[in-house]
mmCIF file of N, CA and C in Angstrom:
data_model
loop_
_atom_site.group_PDB
_atom_site.id
_atom_site.type_symbol
_atom_site.label_atom_id
_atom_site.label_comp_id
_atom_site.label_asym_id
_atom_site.label_seq_id
_atom_site.Cartn_x
_atom_site.Cartn_y
_atom_site.Cartn_z
ATOM 1 N N MET A 1 -8.693 -16.539 -18.622
ATOM 2 C CA MET A 1 -8.253 -16.573 -17.252
ATOM 3 C C MET A 1 -9.262 -17.405 -16.458
ATOM 4 N N ASP A 2 -8.741 -18.345 -15.675
ATOM 5 C CA ASP A 2 -9.614 -19.199 -14.885
ATOM 6 C C ASP A 2 -9.951 -18.546 -13.541
ATOM 7 N N PHE A 3 -10.855 -19.185 -12.821
ATOM 8 C CA PHE A 3 -11.346 -18.657 -11.550
ATOM 9 C C PHE A 3 -10.228 -18.496 -10.528
ATOM 10 N N GLU A 4 -9.375 -19.513 -10.404
ATOM 11 C CA GLU A 4 -8.307 -19.477 -9.401
ATOM 12 C C GLU A 4 -7.311 -18.344 -9.675
ATOM 13 N N THR A 5 -6.965 -18.130 -10.934
ATOM 14 C CA THR A 5 -6.038 -17.055 -11.300
ATOM 15 C C THR A 5 -6.648 -15.690 -10.980
ATOM 16 N N ALA A 6 -7.927 -15.525 -11.311
ATOM 17 C CA ALA A 6 -8.599 -14.258 -11.013
ATOM 18 C C ALA A 6 -8.618 -13.996 -9.506
ATOM 19 N N MET A 7 -8.848 -15.044 -8.728
ATOM 20 C CA MET A 7 -8.869 -14.895 -7.270
ATOM 21 C C MET A 7 -7.476 -14.517 -6.748
ATOM 22 N N ARG A 8 -6.437 -15.150 -7.267
ATOM 23 C CA ARG A 8 -5.074 -14.853 -6.806
ATOM 24 C C ARG A 8 -4.660 -13.418 -7.138
ATOM 25 N N ILE A 9 -4.988 -12.972 -8.332
ATOM 26 C CA ILE A 9 -4.611 -11.613 -8.736
ATOM 27 C C ILE A 9 -5.356 -10.583 -7.885
ATOM 28 N N SER A 10 -6.648 -10.785 -7.686
ATOM 29 C CA SER A 10 -7.408 -9.860 -6.840
ATOM 30 C C SER A 10 -6.914 -9.894 -5.394
ATOM 31 N N ALA A 11 -6.593 -11.077 -4.907
ATOM 32 C CA ALA A 11 -6.085 -11.199 -3.536
ATOM 33 C C ALA A 11 -4.750 -10.474 -3.381
ATOM 34 N N SER A 12 -3.902 -10.521 -4.401
ATOM 35 C CA SER A 12 -2.622 -9.805 -4.302
ATOM 36 C C SER A 12 -2.855 -8.300 -4.251
ATOM 37 N N GLY A 13 -3.832 -7.810 -5.004
ATOM 38 C CA GLY A 13 -4.178 -6.395 -4.946
ATOM 39 C C GLY A 13 -4.734 -6.006 -3.580
ATOM 40 N N LEU A 14 -5.545 -6.888 -3.002
ATOM 41 C CA LEU A 14 -6.083 -6.616 -1.666
ATOM 42 C C LEU A 14 -4.967 -6.538 -0.631
ATOM 43 N N ARG A 15 -4.009 -7.465 -0.703
ATOM 44 C CA ARG A 15 -2.880 -7.445 0.241
ATOM 45 C C ARG A 15 -2.042 -6.177 0.077
ATOM 46 N N ALA A 16 -1.776 -5.794 -1.163
ATOM 47 C CA ALA A 16 -0.951 -4.612 -1.427
ATOM 48 C C ALA A 16 -1.632 -3.343 -0.923
ATOM 49 N N HIS A 17 -2.933 -3.216 -1.168
ATOM 50 C CA HIS A 17 -3.633 -2.008 -0.733
ATOM 51 C C HIS A 17 -3.846 -1.988 0.780
ATOM 52 N N ARG A 18 -3.995 -3.160 1.395
ATOM 53 C CA ARG A 18 -4.070 -3.207 2.857
ATOM 54 C C ARG A 18 -2.753 -2.719 3.460
ATOM 55 N N ALA A 19 -1.638 -3.125 2.863
ATOM 56 C CA ALA A 19 -0.326 -2.665 3.336
ATOM 57 C C ALA A 19 -0.199 -1.157 3.162
ATOM 58 N N TRP A 20 -0.696 -0.621 2.047
ATOM 59 C CA TRP A 20 -0.641 0.814 1.802
ATOM 60 C C TRP A 20 -1.460 1.567 2.849
ATOM 61 N N ILE A 21 -2.656 1.065 3.151
ATOM 62 C CA ILE A 21 -3.505 1.690 4.162
ATOM 63 C C ILE A 21 -2.811 1.660 5.528
ATOM 64 N N ASN A 22 -2.139 0.567 5.855
ATOM 65 C CA ASN A 22 -1.415 0.479 7.124
ATOM 66 C C ASN A 22 -0.289 1.511 7.204
ATOM 67 N N VAL A 23 0.458 1.683 6.112
ATOM 68 C CA VAL A 23 1.550 2.665 6.091
ATOM 69 C C VAL A 23 0.987 4.082 6.203
ATOM 70 N N LEU A 24 -0.096 4.368 5.493
ATOM 71 C CA LEU A 24 -0.712 5.692 5.577
ATOM 72 C C LEU A 24 -1.234 5.970 6.987
ATOM 73 N N SER A 25 -1.803 4.954 7.619
ATOM 74 C CA SER A 25 -2.295 5.110 8.996
ATOM 75 C C SER A 25 -1.149 5.417 9.954
ATOM 76 N N ALA A 26 -0.026 4.730 9.773
ATOM 77 C CA ALA A 26 1.145 4.995 10.617
ATOM 78 C C ALA A 26 1.662 6.411 10.400
ATOM 79 N N ASN A 27 1.653 6.864 9.152
ATOM 80 C CA ASN A 27 2.084 8.239 8.869
ATOM 81 C C ASN A 27 1.185 9.249 9.584
ATOM 82 N N LEU A 28 -0.115 9.051 9.487
ATOM 83 C CA LEU A 28 -1.043 9.979 10.132
ATOM 84 C C LEU A 28 -0.941 9.913 11.651
ATOM 85 N N ALA A 29 -0.723 8.723 12.183
ATOM 86 C CA ALA A 29 -0.613 8.576 13.640
ATOM 87 C C ALA A 29 0.636 9.268 14.185
ATOM 88 N N ASN A 30 1.663 9.406 13.372
ATOM 89 C CA ASN A 30 2.923 9.998 13.821
ATOM 90 C C ASN A 30 3.135 11.415 13.304
ATOM 91 N N ILE A 31 2.070 12.106 12.995
ATOM 92 C CA ILE A 31 2.178 13.428 12.390
ATOM 93 C C ILE A 31 2.834 14.455 13.321
ATOM 94 N N ASN A 32 2.785 14.206 14.634
ATOM 95 C CA ASN A 32 3.394 15.128 15.592
ATOM 96 C C ASN A 32 4.563 14.518 16.352
ATOM 97 N N THR A 33 5.082 13.385 15.877
ATOM 98 C CA THR A 33 6.189 12.723 16.555
ATOM 99 C C THR A 33 7.498 13.416 16.199
ATOM 100 N N THR A 34 8.058 14.109 17.170
ATOM 101 C CA THR A 34 9.282 14.880 16.914
ATOM 102 C C THR A 34 10.541 14.130 17.309
ATOM 103 N N ARG A 35 10.391 13.012 18.017
ATOM 104 C CA ARG A 35 11.580 12.266 18.432
ATOM 105 C C ARG A 35 11.300 10.768 18.350
ATOM 106 N N THR A 36 12.062 10.069 17.511
ATOM 107 C CA THR A 36 11.983 8.612 17.383
ATOM 108 C C THR A 36 13.183 8.014 18.126
ATOM 109 N N PRO A 37 13.289 6.699 18.215
ATOM 110 C CA PRO A 37 14.470 6.104 18.857
ATOM 111 C C PRO A 37 15.795 6.525 18.208
ATOM 112 N N GLU A 38 15.765 6.897 16.938
ATOM 113 C CA GLU A 38 16.978 7.368 16.263
ATOM 114 C C GLU A 38 17.322 8.796 16.646
ATOM 115 N N GLY A 39 16.414 9.494 17.327
ATOM 116 C CA GLY A 39 16.654 10.865 17.740
ATOM 117 C C GLY A 39 16.185 11.911 16.743
ATOM 118 N N THR A 40 15.560 11.495 15.661
ATOM 119 C CA THR A 40 15.063 12.419 14.639
ATOM 120 C C THR A 40 13.544 12.395 14.645
ATOM 121 N N PRO A 41 12.914 13.365 13.983
ATOM 122 C CA PRO A 41 11.459 13.292 13.837
ATOM 123 C C PRO A 41 11.067 12.074 13.000
ATOM 124 N N TYR A 42 9.814 11.675 13.139
ATOM 125 C CA TYR A 42 9.305 10.566 12.329
ATOM 126 C C TYR A 42 9.421 10.938 10.861
ATOM 127 N N ARG A 43 9.902 10.008 10.054
ATOM 128 C CA ARG A 43 10.034 10.238 8.611
ATOM 129 C C ARG A 43 8.912 9.495 7.904
ATOM 130 N N ARG A 44 8.168 10.221 7.074
ATOM 131 C CA ARG A 44 7.069 9.652 6.299
ATOM 132 C C ARG A 44 7.554 8.422 5.533
ATOM 133 N N ARG A 45 6.705 7.428 5.461
ATOM 134 C CA ARG A 45 7.039 6.212 4.731
ATOM 135 C C ARG A 45 6.082 6.017 3.561
ATOM 136 N N THR A 46 6.576 5.344 2.539
ATOM 137 C CA THR A 46 5.768 5.031 1.371
ATOM 138 C C THR A 46 6.135 3.632 0.890
ATOM 139 N N LEU A 47 5.302 3.076 0.018
ATOM 140 C CA LEU A 47 5.504 1.716 -0.480
ATOM 141 C C LEU A 47 6.081 1.713 -1.885
ATOM 142 N N ILE A 48 6.800 0.648 -2.187
ATOM 143 C CA ILE A 48 7.246 0.361 -3.556
ATOM 144 C C ILE A 48 6.537 -0.927 -3.965
ATOM 145 N N TYR A 49 5.753 -0.838 -5.038
ATOM 146 C CA TYR A 49 5.063 -2.020 -5.564
ATOM 147 C C TYR A 49 5.915 -2.659 -6.646
ATOM 148 N N GLU A 50 5.696 -3.956 -6.842
ATOM 149 C CA GLU A 50 6.419 -4.696 -7.863
ATOM 150 C C GLU A 50 5.457 -5.696 -8.474
ATOM 151 N N SER A 51 5.491 -5.843 -9.792
ATOM 152 C CA SER A 51 4.679 -6.880 -10.427
ATOM 153 C C SER A 51 5.545 -8.133 -10.573
ATOM 154 N N VAL A 52 4.981 -9.255 -10.192
ATOM 155 C CA VAL A 52 5.692 -10.526 -10.231
ATOM 156 C C VAL A 52 4.847 -11.534 -10.992
ATOM 157 N N PRO A 53 5.474 -12.545 -11.587
ATOM 158 C CA PRO A 53 4.698 -13.550 -12.315
ATOM 159 C C PRO A 53 3.679 -14.219 -11.400
ATOM 160 N N GLN A 54 2.540 -14.550 -11.989
ATOM 161 C CA GLN A 54 1.450 -15.150 -11.227
ATOM 162 C C GLN A 54 1.831 -16.510 -10.660
ATOM 163 N N ASP A 55 2.441 -17.348 -11.455
ATOM 164 C CA ASP A 55 2.805 -18.698 -11.011
ATOM 165 C C ASP A 55 4.301 -18.902 -11.144
ATOM 166 N N GLU A 56 4.846 -19.783 -10.334
ATOM 167 C CA GLU A 56 6.279 -20.040 -10.336
ATOM 168 C C GLU A 56 6.656 -21.326 -11.076
ATOM 169 N N SER A 57 5.694 -22.177 -11.384
ATOM 170 C CA SER A 57 6.022 -23.470 -11.994
ATOM 171 C C SER A 57 6.414 -23.298 -13.468
ATOM 172 N N PHE A 58 7.133 -24.300 -13.999
ATOM 173 C CA PHE A 58 7.554 -24.262 -15.399
ATOM 174 C C PHE A 58 6.345 -24.315 -16.321
ATOM 175 N N GLU A 59 5.381 -25.163 -15.985
ATOM 176 C CA GLU A 59 4.177 -25.287 -16.813
ATOM 177 C C GLU A 59 3.448 -23.947 -16.910
ATOM 178 N N ALA A 60 3.329 -23.268 -15.797
ATOM 179 C CA ALA A 60 2.651 -21.973 -15.783
ATOM 180 C C ALA A 60 3.447 -20.947 -16.575
ATOM 181 N N ALA A 61 4.767 -20.962 -16.438
ATOM 182 C CA ALA A 61 5.602 -20.018 -17.180
ATOM 183 C C ALA A 61 5.479 -20.249 -18.684
ATOM 184 N N LEU A 62 5.437 -21.499 -19.089
ATOM 185 C CA LEU A 62 5.279 -21.823 -20.505
ATOM 186 C C LEU A 62 3.913 -21.368 -21.013
ATOM 187 N N ARG A 63 2.872 -21.644 -20.238
ATOM 188 C CA ARG A 63 1.519 -21.252 -20.643
ATOM 189 C C ARG A 63 1.411 -19.727 -20.736
ATOM 190 N N GLU A 64 1.996 -19.027 -19.773
ATOM 191 C CA GLU A 64 1.947 -17.569 -19.789
ATOM 192 C C GLU A 64 2.714 -16.994 -20.978
ATOM 193 N N ALA A 65 3.815 -17.640 -21.339
ATOM 194 C CA ALA A 65 4.590 -17.180 -22.491
ATOM 195 C C ALA A 65 3.802 -17.379 -23.784
ATOM 196 N N MET A 66 3.008 -18.445 -23.842
ATOM 197 C CA MET A 66 2.236 -18.730 -25.047
ATOM 198 C C MET A 66 0.976 -17.869 -25.133
ATOM 199 N N GLU A 67 0.323 -17.639 -24.015
ATOM 200 C CA GLU A 67 -0.975 -16.960 -24.023
ATOM 201 C C GLU A 67 -0.895 -15.487 -23.634
ATOM 202 N N GLY A 68 0.172 -15.051 -23.083
ATOM 203 C CA GLY A 68 0.267 -13.693 -22.550
ATOM 204 C C GLY A 68 0.531 -13.784 -21.061
ATOM 205 N N GLU A 69 1.339 -12.886 -20.568
ATOM 206 C CA GLU A 69 1.802 -12.976 -19.191
ATOM 207 C C GLU A 69 0.822 -12.332 -18.220
ATOM 208 N N LEU A 70 0.451 -13.069 -17.190
ATOM 209 C CA LEU A 70 -0.368 -12.543 -16.103
ATOM 210 C C LEU A 70 0.535 -12.302 -14.912
ATOM 211 N N GLU A 71 0.362 -11.158 -14.285
ATOM 212 C CA GLU A 71 1.200 -10.838 -13.139
ATOM 213 C C GLU A 71 0.341 -10.382 -11.985
ATOM 214 N N ARG A 72 0.893 -10.520 -10.793
ATOM 215 C CA ARG A 72 0.241 -10.036 -9.583
ATOM 216 C C ARG A 72 1.120 -8.961 -8.977
ATOM 217 N N VAL A 73 0.584 -8.253 -8.025
ATOM 218 C CA VAL A 73 1.324 -7.151 -7.403
ATOM 219 C C VAL A 73 1.765 -7.565 -6.003
ATOM 220 N N GLU A 74 2.970 -7.125 -5.631
ATOM 221 C CA GLU A 74 3.489 -7.350 -4.288
ATOM 222 C C GLU A 74 4.155 -6.071 -3.810
ATOM 223 N N VAL A 75 4.204 -5.926 -2.499
ATOM 224 C CA VAL A 75 4.938 -4.810 -1.906
ATOM 225 C C VAL A 75 6.387 -5.251 -1.796
ATOM 226 N N SER A 76 7.275 -4.572 -2.506
ATOM 227 C CA SER A 76 8.677 -4.981 -2.466
ATOM 228 C C SER A 76 9.441 -4.291 -1.346
ATOM 229 N N ALA A 77 8.991 -3.089 -0.929
ATOM 230 C CA ALA A 77 9.700 -2.387 0.144
ATOM 231 C C ALA A 77 8.828 -1.275 0.714
ATOM 232 N N VAL A 78 9.078 -0.972 1.963
ATOM 233 C CA VAL A 78 8.532 0.220 2.607
ATOM 234 C C VAL A 78 9.733 1.132 2.825
ATOM 235 N N VAL A 79 9.722 2.290 2.163
ATOM 236 C CA VAL A 79 10.891 3.172 2.181
ATOM 237 C C VAL A 79 10.556 4.522 2.795
ATOM 238 N N PRO A 80 11.543 5.145 3.431
ATOM 239 C CA PRO A 80 11.312 6.486 3.976
ATOM 240 C C PRO A 80 11.298 7.532 2.867
ATOM 241 N N ASP A 81 10.496 8.552 3.063
ATOM 242 C CA ASP A 81 10.393 9.653 2.117
ATOM 243 C C ASP A 81 11.612 10.557 2.289
ATOM 244 N N GLY A 82 12.191 11.009 1.204
ATOM 245 C CA GLY A 82 13.405 11.809 1.261
ATOM 246 C C GLY A 82 13.188 13.304 1.442
ATOM 247 N N ARG A 83 11.939 13.740 1.553
ATOM 248 C CA ARG A 83 11.686 15.168 1.725
ATOM 249 C C ARG A 83 12.236 15.673 3.059
ATOM 250 N N ASP A 84 12.570 16.950 3.091
ATOM 251 C CA ASP A 84 13.103 17.562 4.311
ATOM 252 C C ASP A 84 12.017 17.660 5.379
ATOM 253 N N PHE A 85 12.458 17.678 6.629
ATOM 254 C CA PHE A 85 11.550 17.884 7.738
ATOM 255 C C PHE A 85 11.053 19.325 7.723
ATOM 256 N N LYS A 86 9.853 19.533 8.269
ATOM 257 C CA LYS A 86 9.332 20.891 8.427
ATOM 258 C C LYS A 86 9.893 21.470 9.726
ATOM 259 N N THR A 87 10.053 22.760 9.760
ATOM 260 C CA THR A 87 10.482 23.405 11.003
ATOM 261 C C THR A 87 9.430 24.425 11.416
ATOM 262 N N VAL A 88 9.137 24.449 12.700
ATOM 263 C CA VAL A 88 8.176 25.403 13.239
ATOM 264 C C VAL A 88 8.798 26.078 14.460
ATOM 265 N N TYR A 89 8.368 27.284 14.699
ATOM 266 C CA TYR A 89 8.871 28.034 15.854
ATOM 267 C C TYR A 89 8.001 27.710 17.064
ATOM 268 N N ASP A 90 8.594 27.060 18.048
ATOM 269 C CA ASP A 90 7.901 26.734 19.296
ATOM 270 C C ASP A 90 8.956 26.621 20.396
ATOM 271 N N PRO A 91 9.340 27.748 20.990
ATOM 272 C CA PRO A 91 10.427 27.715 21.971
ATOM 273 C C PRO A 91 10.099 26.931 23.237
ATOM 274 N N ASN A 92 8.822 26.659 23.507
ATOM 275 C CA ASN A 92 8.429 25.905 24.705
ATOM 276 C C ASN A 92 8.432 24.396 24.495
ATOM 277 N N HIS A 93 8.627 23.964 23.271
ATOM 278 C CA HIS A 93 8.629 22.522 22.962
ATOM 279 C C HIS A 93 9.906 21.885 23.513
ATOM 280 N N PRO A 94 9.818 20.670 24.085
ATOM 281 C CA PRO A 94 11.027 20.039 24.633
ATOM 282 C C PRO A 94 12.099 19.710 23.589
ATOM 283 N N ASP A 95 11.725 19.602 22.326
ATOM 284 C CA ASP A 95 12.699 19.285 21.275
ATOM 285 C C ASP A 95 13.156 20.520 20.512
ATOM 286 N N ALA A 96 12.861 21.706 21.017
ATOM 287 C CA ALA A 96 13.263 22.936 20.337
ATOM 288 C C ALA A 96 14.776 23.124 20.458
ATOM 289 N N ASP A 97 15.376 23.674 19.392
ATOM 290 C CA ASP A 97 16.811 23.967 19.440
ATOM 291 C C ASP A 97 17.024 25.320 20.129
ATOM 292 N N ALA A 98 18.246 25.826 20.090
ATOM 293 C CA ALA A 98 18.589 27.075 20.778
ATOM 294 C C ALA A 98 17.812 28.273 20.224
ATOM 295 N N ASP A 99 17.416 28.199 18.945
ATOM 296 C CA ASP A 99 16.661 29.293 18.330
ATOM 297 C C ASP A 99 15.153 29.144 18.506
ATOM 298 N N GLY A 100 14.705 28.086 19.190
ATOM 299 C CA GLY A 100 13.277 27.851 19.392
ATOM 300 C C GLY A 100 12.609 27.118 18.245
ATOM 301 N N MET A 101 13.388 26.585 17.299
ATOM 302 C CA MET A 101 12.838 25.881 16.141
ATOM 303 C C MET A 101 12.741 24.383 16.439
ATOM 304 N N VAL A 102 11.628 23.790 16.032
ATOM 305 C CA VAL A 102 11.384 22.365 16.232
ATOM 306 C C VAL A 102 11.260 21.707 14.864
ATOM 307 N N ARG A 103 12.009 20.635 14.668
ATOM 308 C CA ARG A 103 11.879 19.865 13.423
ATOM 309 C C ARG A 103 10.689 18.922 13.571
ATOM 310 N N MET A 104 9.765 19.018 12.608
ATOM 311 C CA MET A 104 8.543 18.214 12.611
ATOM 312 C C MET A 104 8.598 17.196 11.468
ATOM 313 N N PRO A 105 7.815 16.126 11.561
ATOM 314 C CA PRO A 105 7.795 15.125 10.486
ATOM 315 C C PRO A 105 7.427 15.735 9.137
ATOM 316 N N ASN A 106 7.904 15.090 8.085
ATOM 317 C CA ASN A 106 7.669 15.562 6.716
ATOM 318 C C ASN A 106 6.350 15.008 6.169
ATOM 319 N N ILE A 107 5.283 15.146 6.933
ATOM 320 C CA ILE A 107 3.982 14.571 6.576
ATOM 321 C C ILE A 107 3.006 15.704 6.297
ATOM 322 N N ASN A 108 2.338 15.617 5.144
ATOM 323 C CA ASN A 108 1.286 16.553 4.778
ATOM 324 C C ASN A 108 -0.047 15.823 5.002
ATOM 325 N N PRO A 109 -0.853 16.218 5.978
ATOM 326 C CA PRO A 109 -2.079 15.475 6.272
ATOM 327 C C PRO A 109 -3.072 15.446 5.114
ATOM 328 N N VAL A 110 -3.121 16.497 4.310
ATOM 329 C CA VAL A 110 -4.032 16.518 3.167
ATOM 330 C C VAL A 110 -3.608 15.466 2.140
ATOM 331 N N GLU A 111 -2.319 15.395 1.876
ATOM 332 C CA GLU A 111 -1.793 14.397 0.941
ATOM 333 C C GLU A 111 -2.058 12.982 1.452
ATOM 334 N N GLU A 112 -1.849 12.770 2.746
ATOM 335 C CA GLU A 112 -2.056 11.435 3.327
ATOM 336 C C GLU A 112 -3.523 11.028 3.249
ATOM 337 N N MET A 113 -4.441 11.958 3.506
ATOM 338 C CA MET A 113 -5.866 11.628 3.440
ATOM 339 C C MET A 113 -6.307 11.356 2.003
ATOM 340 N N ALA A 114 -5.758 12.102 1.048
ATOM 341 C CA ALA A 114 -6.073 11.844 -0.361
ATOM 342 C C ALA A 114 -5.555 10.458 -0.762
ATOM 343 N N ASN A 115 -4.351 10.108 -0.307
ATOM 344 C CA ASN A 115 -3.810 8.776 -0.576
ATOM 345 C C ASN A 115 -4.648 7.699 0.099
ATOM 346 N N MET A 116 -5.151 7.993 1.308
ATOM 347 C CA MET A 116 -5.991 7.027 2.024
ATOM 348 C C MET A 116 -7.277 6.751 1.253
ATOM 349 N N LEU A 117 -7.897 7.803 0.708
ATOM 350 C CA LEU A 117 -9.104 7.608 -0.105
ATOM 351 C C LEU A 117 -8.792 6.786 -1.348
ATOM 352 N N ASN A 118 -7.675 7.084 -1.988
ATOM 353 C CA ASN A 118 -7.262 6.335 -3.180
ATOM 354 C C ASN A 118 -7.025 4.868 -2.841
ATOM 355 N N ALA A 119 -6.343 4.603 -1.739
ATOM 356 C CA ALA A 119 -6.069 3.230 -1.331
ATOM 357 C C ALA A 119 -7.360 2.490 -0.996
ATOM 358 N N ALA A 120 -8.277 3.163 -0.309
ATOM 359 C CA ALA A 120 -9.547 2.531 0.061
ATOM 360 C C ALA A 120 -10.371 2.206 -1.186
ATOM 361 N N ARG A 121 -10.397 3.107 -2.134
ATOM 362 C CA ARG A 121 -11.156 2.850 -3.370
ATOM 363 C C ARG A 121 -10.510 1.750 -4.195
ATOM 364 N N SER A 122 -9.198 1.703 -4.220
ATOM 365 C CA SER A 122 -8.513 0.624 -4.943
ATOM 366 C C SER A 122 -8.783 -0.719 -4.274
ATOM 367 N N TYR A 123 -8.791 -0.726 -2.947
ATOM 368 C CA TYR A 123 -9.112 -1.951 -2.207
ATOM 369 C C TYR A 123 -10.535 -2.406 -2.548
ATOM 370 N N GLU A 124 -11.476 -1.465 -2.563
ATOM 371 C CA GLU A 124 -12.861 -1.787 -2.910
ATOM 372 C C GLU A 124 -12.974 -2.311 -4.337
ATOM 373 N N ALA A 125 -12.202 -1.759 -5.273
ATOM 374 C CA ALA A 125 -12.237 -2.224 -6.662
ATOM 375 C C ALA A 125 -11.742 -3.669 -6.760
ATOM 376 N N ASN A 126 -10.676 -4.001 -6.025
ATOM 377 C CA ASN A 126 -10.190 -5.381 -6.024
ATOM 378 C C ASN A 126 -11.201 -6.320 -5.389
ATOM 379 N N LEU A 127 -11.864 -5.862 -4.352
ATOM 380 C CA LEU A 127 -12.894 -6.664 -3.699
ATOM 381 C C LEU A 127 -14.075 -6.898 -4.643
ATOM 382 N N ALA A 128 -14.456 -5.876 -5.405
ATOM 383 C CA ALA A 128 -15.535 -6.026 -6.384
ATOM 384 C C ALA A 128 -15.145 -7.011 -7.472
ATOM 385 N N ALA A 129 -13.903 -6.968 -7.940
ATOM 386 C CA ALA A 129 -13.441 -7.928 -8.956
ATOM 387 C C ALA A 129 -13.463 -9.346 -8.397
ATOM 388 N N LEU A 130 -13.072 -9.503 -7.150
ATOM 389 C CA LEU A 130 -13.096 -10.811 -6.495
ATOM 390 C C LEU A 130 -14.529 -11.332 -6.394
ATOM 391 N N ASN A 131 -15.453 -10.479 -5.995
ATOM 392 C CA ASN A 131 -16.859 -10.883 -5.894
ATOM 393 C C ASN A 131 -17.465 -11.198 -7.249
ATOM 394 N N THR A 132 -17.070 -10.463 -8.282
ATOM 395 C CA THR A 132 -17.562 -10.737 -9.631
ATOM 396 C C THR A 132 -17.079 -12.100 -10.113
ATOM 397 N N ALA A 133 -15.816 -12.417 -9.878
ATOM 398 C CA ALA A 133 -15.280 -13.732 -10.265
ATOM 399 C C ALA A 133 -16.027 -14.841 -9.530
ATOM 400 N N LYS A 134 -16.301 -14.623 -8.253
ATOM 401 C CA LYS A 134 -17.030 -15.629 -7.473
ATOM 402 C C LYS A 134 -18.448 -15.809 -8.017
ATOM 403 N N THR A 135 -19.124 -14.716 -8.336
ATOM 404 C CA THR A 135 -20.482 -14.784 -8.879
ATOM 405 C C THR A 135 -20.495 -15.506 -10.222
ATOM 406 N N LEU A 136 -19.526 -15.210 -11.083
ATOM 407 C CA LEU A 136 -19.453 -15.885 -12.388
ATOM 408 C C LEU A 136 -19.213 -17.378 -12.228
ATOM 409 N N ALA A 137 -18.375 -17.750 -11.285
ATOM 410 C CA ALA A 137 -18.105 -19.176 -11.053
ATOM 411 C C ALA A 137 -19.354 -19.876 -10.542
ATOM 412 N N LEU A 138 -20.097 -19.234 -9.660
ATOM 413 C CA LEU A 138 -21.328 -19.845 -9.143
ATOM 414 C C LEU A 138 -22.385 -19.968 -10.251
ATOM 415 N N ARG A 139 -22.480 -18.968 -11.096
ATOM 416 C CA ARG A 139 -23.441 -19.038 -12.225
ATOM 417 C C ARG A 139 -23.042 -20.146 -13.188
ATOM 418 N N ALA A 140 -21.753 -20.314 -13.418
ATOM 419 C CA ALA A 140 -21.309 -21.395 -14.319
ATOM 420 C C ALA A 140 -21.668 -22.756 -13.732
ATOM 421 N N LEU A 141 -21.574 -22.901 -12.429
ATOM 422 C CA LEU A 141 -21.968 -24.158 -11.792
ATOM 423 C C LEU A 141 -23.461 -24.406 -11.897
ATOM 424 N N GLU A 142 -24.256 -23.349 -11.863
ATOM 425 C CA GLU A 142 -25.712 -23.481 -11.986
ATOM 426 C C GLU A 142 -26.121 -23.927 -13.382
ATOM 427 N N LEU A 143 -25.298 -23.632 -14.386
ATOM 428 C CA LEU A 143 -25.604 -24.055 -15.752
ATOM 429 C C LEU A 143 -25.603 -25.581 -15.883
ATOM 430 N N GLY A 144 -24.833 -26.239 -15.049
ATOM 431 C CA GLY A 144 -24.726 -27.692 -15.119
ATOM 432 C C GLY A 144 -25.906 -28.420 -14.516
ATOM 433 N N ARG A 145 -26.811 -27.729 -13.878
ATOM 434 C CA ARG A 145 -27.962 -28.384 -13.258
ATOM 435 C C ARG A 145 -28.967 -28.837 -14.226
#
């Protein structure tokens, strides 16, 4: 694997994990949002990742077929979570129904924070791989002196 390919693969991981962190942040920010423009509580969102070929050219496709396929990661969709909303008893809440029950977002803050730590560590791992590739390329250039 050459320097440019290593940089592209690490960069795709950085983009994917940055998107994941953004979605997790939005989930945490809306943990108490009981009414969206659709009239329902905020629905937790999650990402769908997809692996795609590293290069689109014919030459690259041929080389990858001969040497082994390299792929990068992309976010293919941001989808709503299908879990049911939580209900809490709060008769003074403006969104309470006739029985005093309020539908709350389907967000578990502990789960979101655990996912945030995982996303941050994955982002750091991709950044470390990117820095390692850069260091190796600089050392290879120093050999030519």
